Amino acid sequence: MRILIILPNWLGDAVMATPAIELLAKHYRGAEFTFVGSYVSIEALKHHPLCTKAVVDETKKAPSRLLATYKLARELGRFDLAITFRNQLHSSLLLRFTKTVLTLAKSSWHSKFLLSHTPSIDSNQHLVIQYAKLAMINVNEFNIQEIPPLKLYIEPKEFPRPTLGINAGATYGSAKRWYPERFAAVAAEFAKEFDIIIFGGPNEVEMAAEIESNLDKLSVTNYTNLAGKTTITELCATIAGCSLFITNDSGPMHVAAAYQVPTVAIFGPTKYKETSQWKNKKSKLVRHEMDCSPCMKRECPLGHHECMTTITAHEVIEAVKEILD
């Protein structure tokens, strides 16, 4: 059973698609997956044991994306089943151009026109559920209660001592980011019990350096700053090896959930009911209900950012203690 899967672009969304992929693997015996996606999503999911081919979609860079999408589809060939987790025109075109008969995508003007199965799925529910419903749309006996936890197949790194991961970044925008000095204050509180790792992407090096500077001021020395220094595979492996993780709503937050790392997640302007950690047994969410939230903006449209400014280091420290207890 050859199955083509177009992965979501963002790391966190790709990880939230893994339960749907596991459901497909369980339902279709002998499944062989071909993954197509962004560099980030491919690097995280290409390790799946049933993945026979993983392709980074670079059609956006081509002079004609339409022509590049057609050429990619012809190279991929026909599948027994093709599904896209993106709600995007060129993803629908890619599935259509492969000449696969059974094609799945969430309902949209282009998917309804181009593909065979385009269910209307309520977006007011966790994204994991949305992806799972799409994947299992043709399975009559499918039950939401059967949706498994997140799953990645990258081996966790082993540390000699308990390790606390700090992730102050959030690729989507500054509105999702709590503050470096507060992350540092929380890390300092637990520095005697845990070694500390500071995480961050290439665009978050400055923020990580600010955390490092604040830790120095608090006389904390047992930290390592990995911001901008890890591949996606290394990032996942290192997070997987942590004993505790403190993070904004972000891709790394979902990586931690995939490995059941005890996590405190700080939420501001986003829809926590749709993107909180899925089935992490030791997960604590810290957020404040605001009249203006969830605004889903990259930057605070009102300029005060109170959904984050009002969350104190003390609150997060207490949440960590609850998890450790």
CSV table of C-alpha atoms in Angstrom, one decimal:
chain,number,residue,atom,x,y,z
A,1,MET,CA,0.0,0.0,0.0
A,2,ARG,CA,1.8,3.1,-1.3
A,3,ILE,CA,0.7,6.2,0.5
A,4,LEU,CA,1.8,9.8,-0.3
A,5,ILE,CA,1.6,12.3,2.6
A,6,ILE,CA,2.1,16.0,2.2
A,7,LEU,CA,3.3,17.2,5.6
A,8,PRO,CA,2.5,20.5,7.3
A,9,ASN,CA,5.2,23.1,6.9
A,10,TRP,CA,5.8,24.0,10.6
A,11,LEU,CA,7.7,21.6,12.9
A,12,GLY,CA,5.0,21.6,15.6
A,13,ASP,CA,2.2,21.0,13.1
A,14,ALA,CA,4.2,18.1,11.5
A,15,VAL,CA,4.7,16.5,14.9
A,16,MET,CA,0.9,16.9,15.6
A,17,ALA,CA,0.3,15.0,12.3
A,18,THR,CA,2.2,11.9,13.6
A,19,PRO,CA,-0.9,10.3,15.3
A,20,ALA,CA,-2.7,10.4,12.0
A,21,ILE,CA,0.3,8.8,10.3
A,22,GLU,CA,0.4,6.1,13.0
A,23,LEU,CA,-3.3,5.4,12.4
A,24,LEU,CA,-2.7,5.0,8.7
A,25,ALA,CA,0.2,2.6,9.4
A,26,LYS,CA,-2.0,0.6,11.7
A,27,HIS,CA,-5.0,0.5,9.4
A,28,TYR,CA,-3.2,-0.2,6.1
A,29,ARG,CA,-1.0,-3.3,6.5
A,30,GLY,CA,2.1,-3.2,4.4
A,31,ALA,CA,1.9,0.6,4.2
A,32,GLU,CA,4.9,2.4,2.6
A,33,PHE,CA,5.0,6.1,3.1
A,34,THR,CA,6.4,8.8,0.9
A,35,PHE,CA,6.7,12.1,2.7
A,36,VAL,CA,6.8,15.5,1.0
A,37,GLY,CA,7.2,18.6,3.0
A,38,SER,CA,9.3,21.5,4.2
A,39,TYR,CA,13.0,20.9,5.2
A,40,VAL,CA,12.0,21.1,8.8
A,41,SER,CA,9.1,18.7,8.7
A,42,ILE,CA,11.0,16.2,6.5
A,43,GLU,CA,14.1,16.2,8.9
A,44,ALA,CA,11.8,15.4,11.8
A,45,LEU,CA,9.7,12.7,10.3
A,46,LYS,CA,11.9,11.0,7.7
A,47,HIS,CA,13.1,8.5,10.4
A,48,HIS,CA,9.7,6.7,10.4
A,49,PRO,CA,10.4,3.0,9.8
A,50,LEU,CA,7.7,2.9,7.1
A,51,CYS,CA,9.1,5.9,5.2
A,52,THR,CA,10.6,4.7,1.9
A,53,LYS,CA,11.1,8.2,0.4
A,54,ALA,CA,11.3,11.7,1.9
A,55,VAL,CA,11.3,14.7,-0.4
A,56,VAL,CA,11.8,18.4,0.5
A,57,ASP,CA,9.3,20.5,-1.4
A,58,GLU,CA,11.2,23.3,-3.1
A,59,THR,CA,8.6,24.1,-5.7
A,60,LYS,CA,8.1,27.5,-4.2
A,61,LYS,CA,11.6,28.6,-5.3
A,62,ALA,CA,11.0,27.7,-9.0
A,63,PRO,CA,10.3,30.4,-11.6
A,64,SER,CA,6.9,28.6,-12.2
A,65,ARG,CA,5.6,26.9,-9.2
A,66,LEU,CA,2.8,25.3,-11.2
A,67,LEU,CA,5.3,23.7,-13.6
A,68,ALA,CA,7.6,22.6,-10.8
A,69,THR,CA,4.6,21.0,-8.9
A,70,TYR,CA,3.7,19.1,-12.0
A,71,LYS,CA,7.2,17.8,-12.5
A,72,LEU,CA,7.5,16.8,-8.9
A,73,ALA,CA,4.2,14.9,-9.2
A,74,ARG,CA,5.3,13.1,-12.3
A,75,GLU,CA,8.6,12.1,-10.5
A,76,LEU,CA,6.7,10.8,-7.5
A,77,GLY,CA,4.2,8.7,-9.6
A,78,ARG,CA,0.9,7.3,-8.7
A,79,PHE,CA,-0.1,6.0,-5.2
A,80,ASP,CA,-2.8,3.9,-3.7
A,81,LEU,CA,-3.7,6.8,-1.4
A,82,ALA,CA,-2.5,10.4,-1.3
A,83,ILE,CA,-3.3,12.8,1.5
A,84,THR,CA,-2.3,16.4,2.2
A,85,PHE,CA,-2.3,18.0,5.7
A,86,ARG,CA,-1.8,21.4,4.1
A,87,ASN,CA,-4.8,23.6,3.1
A,88,GLN,CA,-3.0,25.0,0.1
A,89,LEU,CA,-3.7,25.1,-3.6
A,90,HIS,CA,-0.3,23.7,-4.8
A,91,SER,CA,-0.7,20.7,-2.4
A,92,SER,CA,-4.0,19.9,-4.0
A,93,LEU,CA,-2.5,20.2,-7.4
A,94,LEU,CA,0.4,18.0,-6.4
A,95,LEU,CA,-2.0,15.2,-5.4
A,96,ARG,CA,-4.1,15.6,-8.6
A,97,PHE,CA,-1.0,15.6,-10.8
A,98,THR,CA,0.2,12.2,-9.4
A,99,LYS,CA,-3.0,10.7,-11.0
A,100,THR,CA,-3.8,9.0,-7.7
A,101,VAL,CA,-7.4,8.0,-7.6
A,102,LEU,CA,-8.0,8.2,-3.8
A,103,THR,CA,-7.0,11.7,-2.7
A,104,LEU,CA,-7.7,13.3,0.7
A,105,ALA,CA,-7.6,16.9,1.8
A,106,LYS,CA,-9.6,19.2,4.1
A,107,SER,CA,-12.5,20.9,2.3
A,108,SER,CA,-11.6,24.1,0.4
A,109,TRP,CA,-12.5,25.6,-3.0
A,110,HIS,CA,-9.4,24.0,-4.7
A,111,SER,CA,-9.5,20.6,-3.0
A,112,LYS,CA,-13.2,20.2,-3.8
A,113,PHE,CA,-12.5,20.9,-7.4
A,114,LEU,CA,-9.3,18.8,-7.7
A,115,LEU,CA,-9.5,15.8,-5.3
A,116,SER,CA,-11.7,12.8,-4.6
A,117,HIS,CA,-12.4,13.2,-0.8
A,118,THR,CA,-12.6,16.6,0.8
A,119,PRO,CA,-14.4,16.4,4.2
A,120,SER,CA,-15.5,19.5,6.1
A,121,ILE,CA,-13.7,19.2,9.4
A,122,ASP,CA,-14.4,21.5,12.4
A,123,SER,CA,-11.4,23.6,13.1
A,124,ASN,CA,-12.5,24.3,16.6
A,125,GLN,CA,-10.9,21.2,18.0
A,126,HIS,CA,-7.3,20.0,18.7
A,127,LEU,CA,-5.2,19.9,15.5
A,128,VAL,CA,-4.3,16.3,16.2
A,129,ILE,CA,-8.0,15.4,16.0
A,130,GLN,CA,-8.4,17.4,12.8
A,131,TYR,CA,-5.5,15.5,11.2
A,132,ALA,CA,-6.7,12.1,12.5
A,133,LYS,CA,-10.3,12.7,11.2
A,134,LEU,CA,-8.9,13.6,7.8
A,135,ALA,CA,-6.7,10.5,7.6
A,136,MET,CA,-9.4,8.1,8.8
A,137,ILE,CA,-12.3,9.6,6.8
A,138,ASN,CA,-12.8,6.4,4.9
A,139,VAL,CA,-12.6,4.1,7.9
A,140,ASN,CA,-16.1,3.6,9.2
A,141,GLU,CA,-15.1,2.1,12.6
A,142,PHE,CA,-12.7,5.1,13.4
A,143,ASN,CA,-13.1,6.4,17.0
A,144,ILE,CA,-11.6,9.6,18.3
A,145,GLN,CA,-10.7,7.8,21.5
A,146,GLU,CA,-8.3,5.7,19.6
A,147,ILE,CA,-6.0,8.5,18.5
A,148,PRO,CA,-2.5,7.7,19.8
A,149,PRO,CA,0.1,10.0,21.4
A,150,LEU,CA,2.6,12.0,19.2
A,151,LYS,CA,5.4,9.8,17.9
A,152,LEU,CA,8.9,10.5,16.6
A,153,TYR,CA,11.5,7.9,15.7
A,154,ILE,CA,14.7,9.9,16.6
A,155,GLU,CA,16.7,8.3,19.5
A,156,PRO,CA,16.9,10.4,22.6
A,157,LYS,CA,20.2,11.7,23.7
A,158,GLU,CA,21.4,10.5,27.1
A,159,PHE,CA,22.7,13.0,29.7
A,160,PRO,CA,24.7,12.1,32.8
A,161,ARG,CA,22.6,14.4,35.1
A,162,PRO,CA,18.9,15.5,35.1
A,163,THR,CA,18.6,18.2,32.5
A,164,LEU,CA,16.3,21.1,32.2
A,165,GLY,CA,15.6,22.4,28.7
A,166,ILE,CA,14.6,26.1,28.2
A,167,ASN,CA,13.0,27.1,24.9
A,168,ALA,CA,12.2,30.9,24.8
A,169,GLY,CA,11.7,31.0,21.0
A,170,ALA,CA,8.6,30.7,18.9
A,171,THR,CA,9.0,30.9,15.2
A,172,TYR,CA,5.6,32.3,14.4
A,173,GLY,CA,6.2,35.6,16.0
A,174,SER,CA,7.1,37.7,19.1
A,175,ALA,CA,3.6,37.7,20.5
A,176,LYS,CA,4.0,34.0,21.4
A,177,ARG,CA,7.3,34.6,23.3
A,178,TRP,CA,7.6,35.0,27.1
A,179,TYR,CA,10.7,36.9,28.3
A,180,PRO,CA,14.3,35.8,28.4
A,181,GLU,CA,14.9,37.3,31.9
A,182,ARG,CA,12.0,35.4,33.3
A,183,PHE,CA,13.1,32.1,31.7
A,184,ALA,CA,16.5,32.7,33.3
A,185,ALA,CA,14.8,33.3,36.7
A,186,VAL,CA,12.9,30.0,36.4
A,187,ALA,CA,16.0,28.1,35.3
A,188,ALA,CA,18.1,29.6,38.2
A,189,GLU,CA,15.5,28.3,40.7
A,190,PHE,CA,16.2,24.7,39.6
A,191,ALA,CA,19.9,25.0,38.7
A,192,LYS,CA,21.0,22.9,41.7
A,193,GLU,CA,18.8,20.0,40.6
A,194,PHE,CA,19.2,20.2,36.9
A,195,ASP,CA,21.8,21.1,34.3
A,196,ILE,CA,20.4,23.6,31.9
A,197,ILE,CA,20.2,23.6,28.1
A,198,ILE,CA,19.1,26.8,26.2
A,199,PHE,CA,17.4,26.0,22.9
A,200,GLY,CA,16.7,28.2,20.0
A,201,GLY,CA,16.7,28.4,16.2
A,202,PRO,CA,19.1,30.4,14.0
A,203,ASN,CA,16.9,33.5,14.4
A,204,GLU,CA,16.8,33.2,18.2
A,205,VAL,CA,20.5,33.3,19.0
A,206,GLU,CA,20.2,36.8,20.4
A,207,MET,CA,17.3,35.8,22.7
A,208,ALA,CA,19.3,32.8,23.9
A,209,ALA,CA,22.3,35.0,24.6
A,210,GLU,CA,20.1,37.2,26.7
A,211,ILE,CA,19.0,34.2,28.8
A,212,GLU,CA,22.7,33.3,29.1
A,213,SER,CA,23.6,36.8,30.3
A,214,ASN,CA,20.8,36.7,32.9
A,215,LEU,CA,22.0,33.3,34.2
A,216,ASP,CA,25.5,34.7,34.6
A,217,LYS,CA,24.1,37.6,36.7
A,218,LEU,CA,22.3,35.0,38.9
A,219,SER,CA,25.6,33.1,39.3
A,220,VAL,CA,24.4,30.1,37.4
A,221,THR,CA,27.2,28.3,35.5
A,222,ASN,CA,25.9,24.8,34.7
A,223,TYR,CA,24.2,25.7,31.4
A,224,THR,CA,24.9,25.0,27.7
A,225,ASN,CA,23.6,27.4,25.0
A,226,LEU,CA,22.7,25.4,21.9
A,227,ALA,CA,20.7,28.1,20.1
A,228,GLY,CA,21.5,28.0,16.4
A,229,LYS,CA,23.9,25.1,16.8
A,230,THR,CA,21.7,22.0,16.2
A,231,THR,CA,20.2,20.3,13.2
A,232,ILE,CA,16.5,19.4,13.4
A,233,THR,CA,17.5,15.8,14.2
A,234,GLU,CA,19.9,16.9,17.0
A,235,LEU,CA,17.2,19.3,18.3
A,236,CYS,CA,14.7,16.5,18.7
A,237,ALA,CA,17.2,14.1,20.2
A,238,THR,CA,18.4,16.6,22.7
A,239,ILE,CA,14.9,17.6,23.8
A,240,ALA,CA,13.9,14.0,24.0
A,241,GLY,CA,16.8,13.5,26.5
A,242,CYS,CA,15.6,16.3,28.9
A,243,SER,CA,14.2,15.5,32.3
A,244,LEU,CA,12.1,18.7,32.3
A,245,PHE,CA,11.2,21.3,29.6
A,246,ILE,CA,10.0,24.9,29.9
A,247,THR,CA,8.8,26.4,26.7
A,248,ASN,CA,6.5,28.8,24.8
A,249,ASP,CA,3.9,27.5,22.4
A,250,SER,CA,6.2,26.2,19.7
A,251,GLY,CA,7.5,23.3,17.6
A,252,PRO,CA,9.9,22.1,20.3
A,253,MET,CA,7.0,22.0,22.8
A,254,HIS,CA,5.4,19.3,20.6
A,255,VAL,CA,8.7,17.5,20.3
A,256,ALA,CA,8.8,17.3,24.1
A,257,ALA,CA,5.3,15.9,24.1
A,258,ALA,CA,6.3,13.2,21.6
A,259,TYR,CA,8.8,11.9,24.2
A,260,GLN,CA,6.6,12.5,27.2
A,261,VAL,CA,9.1,15.0,28.7
A,262,PRO,CA,7.5,16.7,31.7
A,263,THR,CA,6.7,20.2,30.4
A,264,VAL,CA,5.5,23.6,31.5
A,265,ALA,CA,4.1,25.4,28.4
A,266,ILE,CA,3.5,29.2,28.4
A,267,PHE,CA,0.7,30.3,26.2
A,268,GLY,CA,-0.3,33.9,25.2
A,269,PRO,CA,-2.2,34.8,22.0
A,270,THR,CA,-2.8,31.3,20.5
A,271,LYS,CA,-5.7,28.8,20.8
A,272,TYR,CA,-4.4,26.5,23.5
A,273,LYS,CA,-7.3,24.1,23.0
A,274,GLU,CA,-6.1,23.5,19.5
A,275,THR,CA,-2.3,23.4,19.9
A,276,SER,CA,-1.5,22.4,23.5
A,277,GLN,CA,0.5,19.3,24.1
A,278,TRP,CA,-1.3,16.2,23.0
A,279,LYS,CA,-1.5,13.4,25.6
A,280,ASN,CA,1.6,14.3,27.5
A,281,LYS,CA,1.0,12.8,30.9
A,282,LYS,CA,3.1,15.4,32.7
A,283,SER,CA,2.2,18.7,31.1
A,284,LYS,CA,1.2,21.9,32.8
A,285,LEU,CA,-0.1,24.9,30.8
A,286,VAL,CA,0.4,28.5,32.1
A,287,ARG,CA,-1.8,31.2,30.6
A,288,HIS,CA,-4.0,34.2,31.5
A,289,GLU,CA,-7.5,34.6,30.1
A,290,MET,CA,-7.7,38.0,28.4
A,291,ASP,CA,-10.5,39.9,26.7
A,292,CYS,CA,-8.4,40.1,23.5
A,293,SER,CA,-7.2,36.6,23.4
A,294,PRO,CA,-6.7,34.5,21.4
A,295,CYS,CA,-5.8,37.1,18.8
A,296,MET,CA,-3.6,34.8,16.8
A,297,LYS,CA,-1.4,37.7,15.8
A,298,ARG,CA,2.4,37.5,15.3
A,299,GLU,CA,2.8,40.7,17.3
A,300,CYS,CA,0.5,42.2,19.9
A,301,PRO,CA,-2.0,44.4,17.9
A,302,LEU,CA,-2.7,46.5,21.0
A,303,GLY,CA,0.9,47.1,21.9
A,304,HIS,CA,0.7,45.9,25.6
A,305,HIS,CA,1.3,42.2,25.3
A,306,GLU,CA,-0.5,41.6,28.6
A,307,CYS,CA,-1.2,38.0,27.8
A,308,MET,CA,2.5,37.5,28.5
A,309,THR,CA,3.6,40.4,30.6
A,310,THR,CA,1.2,39.4,33.4
A,311,ILE,CA,2.7,35.9,33.6
A,312,THR,CA,5.3,36.0,36.4
A,313,ALA,CA,8.4,33.8,36.9
A,314,HIS,CA,6.8,32.8,40.2
A,315,GLU,CA,3.8,31.3,38.5
A,316,VAL,CA,5.9,29.2,36.2
A,317,ILE,CA,8.2,28.1,39.1
A,318,GLU,CA,5.1,26.9,41.0
A,319,ALA,CA,3.8,25.0,37.9
A,320,VAL,CA,7.2,23.3,37.6
A,321,LYS,CA,7.0,22.3,41.3
A,322,GLU,CA,3.6,20.8,40.7
A,323,ILE,CA,4.9,18.6,37.9
A,324,LEU,CA,8.0,17.6,39.9
A,325,ASP,CA,5.7,16.6,42.9
